[in-house]
Amino acid sequence: MSVTTDENSASLISVRQLSFRRGDKVIFDNVDMDFQRGKITVILGPSGTGKTTLLKLIGAQLDPDQGTIHVDGQDVHKLPQSELYELRKRMGMLFQTGALLTDLTVFENVAYPLREHTKLPERMIRYLVLMKLQAVGLRGAAGLMPSELSGGMARRVALARAIALDPMMIMYDEPFSGQDPLSMGVLVKLIKDLNDTLGLTSLIVTHDVREASSIADYLYLIADGQVIDQGTPENLAKSDTRWTRQFLDGLPDGPVSFHYPAPDYMQDLIGQ
Amino acid sequence: MTSVLRVIADLMSNVGQSGLHFFARVGRSIQFLLTLFRALPSLLPRPDLIIKQLYSVGVMTIVIVLVSGAFVGLVLGLQGYNVLVRFNSESSLGTMVGLSLIRELGPVITALLFAGRAGSSLTAELGLMKATEQFSSMEMMAVDPFKRVIAPRFIAGIISMPLLAAIFSAVGILGGYFVGVGLLGVDAGAFWSQMQNSVDFYEDFMNGVWKSIAFGFTSTWIALYQGYDAVPTAEGVSRATTQGVVNASLVVLALNFIITALTLETN
Ligand SMILES: Nc1ncnc2c1ncn2[C@@H]1O[C@H](COP(=O)(O)OP(=O)(O)OP(=O)(O)O)[C@@H](O)[C@H]1O
Ligand SMILES: [Mg+2]
């Protein structure tokens, strides 16, 4: 297997032979993935398969048991902290819960990375923050505290914060959950626009198959610690693998289990 | 016979396990402290972070310290007068009130109040930040939580404690004065001059200052560590908060005994 890791390669992120477990539970078993520069790659998978875990591995917040992850040619788990932090300034991440700083207003949350990492004058910061908030439709909420936001709003503020430093890539963890159809549409378009106009590389983790396929350049389906299928949306739509069909068509029964691994149901109920 | 052996073996393995657990925690908390030390230099260009925390750690604790100091001083005045008057030495009331507050009660009670008021809120705040992934999101924004969140709170705790203890002692002395001189008729001149003669700046006053710095160091460290290490759930945070206050109080009392024993011995 040729590992393409140089800075000019087509893939910004390459995951090689990644294995990771939590206690006895295997989350990833020898997984390979590539995320192309300037493209939107969507990762689909049932709840609890390790999608959030994958993003944390890419951001080097977790260390793999085996395998490597290269971002822009650098092995993220081998970087010293200072270089890792330099790299992270160019990696935006939208947390599943928003993860806003609760003691700061919406405005200050979005301004936070700018204040920490740039020496821009106050006027410029204000200009940038309002611009980012306008993009997510929450300029009017600039003065609110995070506790005064709904879940969906918090996630949009987190998105504004993630793009504050104009990163080279953004990892979105469930950007669509908790959004009404209107803001969902706006958000889908925003992600697409950000990707196209800023030349970002986007990585979206979601279960919203329809929204995701509408903007994805490439899709990965993961389940049970494996990549079970991958391809462009057109290819996957035509795929007749049982896994893929089940997941894309939302069928409850099939090879992908809705249930967390458990002992036999009847035996569990009768207690022996 | 075998069942007795089994019980003993179980007991020993339980003791062993909680022992291991305990030492693992101590080890992690020391590692935490070392990481914290490494983050301290980064505060030099950012005094604003410390000042903000001085407000929430120190200033917010002043009221409770004022009230408690006053009551403790009042009681000291009453009890002290009651004992001293039997030996016709009620004029030494100033000495008694001053020394006991400055050397022992000021630092110790302030540290216990500090653990309950400031320490618990530090633990809860950090625990909640962890539970809501704020530390993770800071790390992903290339901001080190040790530098921006933990170190400023630690320094603010160390600065606040001696100041609060001094406030406690001062208010306590006024309380003792009020009871002794104001209500019970001790001579005001004797109250102050006896205190002035017998309280030594280095032996007594600085002793209290060093103690309160040591208490500030340990109780802030424990509070921050408990929050940072909390299980990231509502229940985990509440347990960490209780645990933090209990541990900090016990450690302060034990430390006070050790420091007192050491300093009295060298006298
Ligand atoms: N801190 C943790 N300690 C132990 N196990 C964990 C921890 N965090 C997650 N897990 C386990 O790792 C697995 C993957 O979790 P992860 O959060 O990555 O799932 P996910 O794919 O993002 O799910 P969802 O779509 O519901 O967000 C889960 O089975 C979970 O039980
Ligand atoms: Mg998730």
PDB file of N, CA, C and O in Angstrom, chain A residues 56 61 85 88-89 95 97 99-102 112 116-117 161, chain B residues 46 52 132-134 136-144 148:
ATOM      1  N   LYS A  56     -12.053  13.018  16.563  1.00  0.00           N
ATOM      2  CA  LYS A  56     -11.116  13.296  17.655  1.00  0.00           C
ATOM      3  C   LYS A  56      -9.751  12.675  17.386  1.00  0.00           C
ATOM      4  O   LYS A  56      -8.730  13.210  17.809  1.00  0.00           O
ATOM      5  N   GLN A  61      -6.833  14.439  19.470  1.00  0.00           N
ATOM      6  CA  GLN A  61      -7.254  14.496  20.869  1.00  0.00           C
ATOM      7  C   GLN A  61      -7.261  13.098  21.465  1.00  0.00           C
ATOM      8  O   GLN A  61      -7.274  12.946  22.675  1.00  0.00           O
ATOM      9  N   TYR A  85      -0.447  22.393  17.753  1.00  0.00           N
ATOM     10  CA  TYR A  85      -1.302  23.565  17.935  1.00  0.00           C
ATOM     11  C   TYR A  85      -1.268  24.465  16.696  1.00  0.00           C
ATOM     12  O   TYR A  85      -2.279  25.032  16.311  1.00  0.00           O
ATOM     13  N   ARG A  88      -3.545  22.830  14.322  1.00  0.00           N
ATOM     14  CA  ARG A  88      -4.950  22.940  14.718  1.00  0.00           C
ATOM     15  C   ARG A  88      -5.531  24.305  14.407  1.00  0.00           C
ATOM     16  O   ARG A  88      -6.746  24.438  14.241  1.00  0.00           O
ATOM     17  N   LYS A  89      -4.673  25.335  14.362  1.00  0.00           N
ATOM     18  CA  LYS A  89      -5.194  26.659  13.994  1.00  0.00           C
ATOM     19  C   LYS A  89      -5.779  26.614  12.590  1.00  0.00           C
ATOM     20  O   LYS A  89      -6.600  27.440  12.229  1.00  0.00           O
ATOM     21  N   PHE A  95     -18.203  20.965  17.089  1.00  0.00           N
ATOM     22  CA  PHE A  95     -18.546  19.875  18.000  1.00  0.00           C
ATOM     23  C   PHE A  95     -20.028  19.549  17.933  1.00  0.00           C
ATOM     24  O   PHE A  95     -20.860  20.410  17.686  1.00  0.00           O
ATOM     25  N   THR A  97     -22.059  19.027  20.226  1.00  0.00           N
ATOM     26  CA  THR A  97     -22.872  19.789  21.182  1.00  0.00           C
ATOM     27  C   THR A  97     -22.640  21.287  21.076  1.00  0.00           C
ATOM     28  O   THR A  97     -23.210  22.042  21.851  1.00  0.00           O
ATOM     29  N   ALA A  99     -20.269  23.072  22.176  1.00  0.00           N
ATOM     30  CA  ALA A  99     -19.111  23.279  23.054  1.00  0.00           C
ATOM     31  C   ALA A  99     -18.667  24.733  23.103  1.00  0.00           C
ATOM     32  O   ALA A  99     -17.481  25.040  23.067  1.00  0.00           O
ATOM     33  N   LEU A 100     -19.645  25.649  23.183  1.00  0.00           N
ATOM     34  CA  LEU A 100     -19.302  27.060  23.323  1.00  0.00           C
ATOM     35  C   LEU A 100     -18.776  27.313  24.729  1.00  0.00           C
ATOM     36  O   LEU A 100     -19.102  26.581  25.664  1.00  0.00           O
ATOM     37  N   LEU A 101     -17.968  28.352  24.877  1.00  0.00           N
ATOM     38  CA  LEU A 101     -17.470  28.720  26.201  1.00  0.00           C
ATOM     39  C   LEU A 101     -18.594  29.433  26.935  1.00  0.00           C
ATOM     40  O   LEU A 101     -19.052  30.498  26.521  1.00  0.00           O
ATOM     41  N   THR A 102     -19.045  28.842  28.041  1.00  0.00           N
ATOM     42  CA  THR A 102     -20.299  29.308  28.643  1.00  0.00           C
ATOM     43  C   THR A 102     -20.173  30.639  29.373  1.00  0.00           C
ATOM     44  O   THR A 102     -21.176  31.242  29.705  1.00  0.00           O
ATOM     45  N   TYR A 112     -13.189  34.673  20.088  1.00  0.00           N
ATOM     46  CA  TYR A 112     -12.161  34.052  20.923  1.00  0.00           C
ATOM     47  C   TYR A 112     -10.920  33.579  20.154  1.00  0.00           C
ATOM     48  O   TYR A 112      -9.801  33.979  20.499  1.00  0.00           O
ATOM     49  N   GLU A 116      -7.148  35.140  20.499  1.00  0.00           N
ATOM     50  CA  GLU A 116      -6.048  34.301  20.965  1.00  0.00           C
ATOM     51  C   GLU A 116      -4.901  34.234  19.967  1.00  0.00           C
ATOM     52  O   GLU A 116      -3.747  34.185  20.356  1.00  0.00           O
ATOM     53  N   HIS A 117      -5.246  34.205  18.683  1.00  0.00           N
ATOM     54  CA  HIS A 117      -4.206  33.889  17.708  1.00  0.00           C
ATOM     55  C   HIS A 117      -3.842  35.010  16.756  1.00  0.00           C
ATOM     56  O   HIS A 117      -2.992  34.837  15.913  1.00  0.00           O
ATOM     57  N   ARG A 161     -17.741  30.191  14.858  1.00  0.00           N
ATOM     58  CA  ARG A 161     -16.452  30.207  15.550  1.00  0.00           C
ATOM     59  C   ARG A 161     -15.427  29.344  14.806  1.00  0.00           C
ATOM     60  O   ARG A 161     -14.249  29.716  14.707  1.00  0.00           O
TER      61      ARG A 161
ATOM     62  N   ARG B  46      -0.315  37.951  30.290  1.00  0.00           N
ATOM     63  CA  ARG B  46      -1.771  38.032  30.413  1.00  0.00           C
ATOM     64  C   ARG B  46      -2.252  38.239  31.851  1.00  0.00           C
ATOM     65  O   ARG B  46      -3.031  37.441  32.379  1.00  0.00           O
ATOM     66  N   LYS B  52      -9.219  38.823  36.503  1.00  0.00           N
ATOM     67  CA  LYS B  52     -10.597  38.373  36.379  1.00  0.00           C
ATOM     68  C   LYS B  52     -10.899  37.273  37.406  1.00  0.00           C
ATOM     69  O   LYS B  52     -11.963  37.253  38.031  1.00  0.00           O
ATOM     70  N   THR B 132     -19.148  19.668  29.165  1.00  0.00           N
ATOM     71  CA  THR B 132     -19.720  20.264  27.959  1.00  0.00           C
ATOM     72  C   THR B 132     -18.664  20.416  26.864  1.00  0.00           C
ATOM     73  O   THR B 132     -18.850  21.190  25.922  1.00  0.00           O
ATOM     74  N   GLU B 133     -17.576  19.687  26.996  1.00  0.00           N
ATOM     75  CA  GLU B 133     -16.530  19.628  25.963  1.00  0.00           C
ATOM     76  C   GLU B 133     -15.862  20.957  25.693  1.00  0.00           C
ATOM     77  O   GLU B 133     -15.309  21.176  24.619  1.00  0.00           O
ATOM     78  N   GLN B 134     -15.906  21.875  26.680  1.00  0.00           N
ATOM     79  CA  GLN B 134     -15.258  23.167  26.428  1.00  0.00           C
ATOM     80  C   GLN B 134     -13.737  23.033  26.391  1.00  0.00           C
ATOM     81  O   GLN B 134     -13.070  23.752  25.652  1.00  0.00           O
ATOM     82  N   SER B 136     -12.141  20.346  25.293  1.00  0.00           N
ATOM     83  CA  SER B 136     -11.866  19.785  23.968  1.00  0.00           C
ATOM     84  C   SER B 136     -11.911  20.862  22.904  1.00  0.00           C
ATOM     85  O   SER B 136     -11.054  20.927  22.033  1.00  0.00           O
ATOM     86  N   SER B 137     -12.939  21.718  22.993  1.00  0.00           N
ATOM     87  CA  SER B 137     -13.066  22.700  21.913  1.00  0.00           C
ATOM     88  C   SER B 137     -11.944  23.721  22.003  1.00  0.00           C
ATOM     89  O   SER B 137     -11.459  24.191  20.973  1.00  0.00           O
ATOM     90  N   MET B 138     -11.477  24.053  23.206  1.00  0.00           N
ATOM     91  CA  MET B 138     -10.324  24.959  23.308  1.00  0.00           C
ATOM     92  C   MET B 138      -9.096  24.309  22.693  1.00  0.00           C
ATOM     93  O   MET B 138      -8.352  24.943  21.943  1.00  0.00           O
ATOM     94  N   GLU B 139      -8.891  23.030  23.018  1.00  0.00           N
ATOM     95  CA  GLU B 139      -7.726  22.348  22.449  1.00  0.00           C
ATOM     96  C   GLU B 139      -7.781  22.350  20.934  1.00  0.00           C
ATOM     97  O   GLU B 139      -6.768  22.550  20.268  1.00  0.00           O
ATOM     98  N   MET B 140      -8.983  22.143  20.376  1.00  0.00           N
ATOM     99  CA  MET B 140      -9.095  22.143  18.920  1.00  0.00           C
ATOM    100  C   MET B 140      -8.932  23.542  18.341  1.00  0.00           C
ATOM    101  O   MET B 140      -8.652  23.692  17.163  1.00  0.00           O
ATOM    102  N   MET B 141      -9.121  24.576  19.169  1.00  0.00           N
ATOM    103  CA  MET B 141      -8.833  25.940  18.697  1.00  0.00           C
ATOM    104  C   MET B 141      -7.376  26.309  18.971  1.00  0.00           C
ATOM    105  O   MET B 141      -7.010  27.477  18.916  1.00  0.00           O
ATOM    106  N   ALA B 142      -6.567  25.295  19.310  1.00  0.00           N
ATOM    107  CA  ALA B 142      -5.151  25.512  19.584  1.00  0.00           C
ATOM    108  C   ALA B 142      -4.935  26.412  20.791  1.00  0.00           C
ATOM    109  O   ALA B 142      -4.008  27.206  20.845  1.00  0.00           O
ATOM    110  N   VAL B 143      -5.852  26.314  21.761  1.00  0.00           N
ATOM    111  CA  VAL B 143      -5.694  27.051  23.009  1.00  0.00           C
ATOM    112  C   VAL B 143      -5.520  26.020  24.120  1.00  0.00           C
ATOM    113  O   VAL B 143      -6.304  25.091  24.231  1.00  0.00           O
ATOM    114  N   ASP B 144      -4.469  26.184  24.909  1.00  0.00           N
ATOM    115  CA  ASP B 144      -4.192  25.215  25.968  1.00  0.00           C
ATOM    116  C   ASP B 144      -5.001  25.578  27.208  1.00  0.00           C
ATOM    117  O   ASP B 144      -4.776  26.622  27.806  1.00  0.00           O
ATOM    118  N   ARG B 148      -4.896  28.951  29.812  1.00  0.00           N
ATOM    119  CA  ARG B 148      -5.930  29.982  29.797  1.00  0.00           C
ATOM    120  C   ARG B 148      -6.969  29.818  30.899  1.00  0.00           C
ATOM    121  O   ARG B 148      -7.579  30.796  31.313  1.00  0.00           O
TER     122      ARG B 148
END
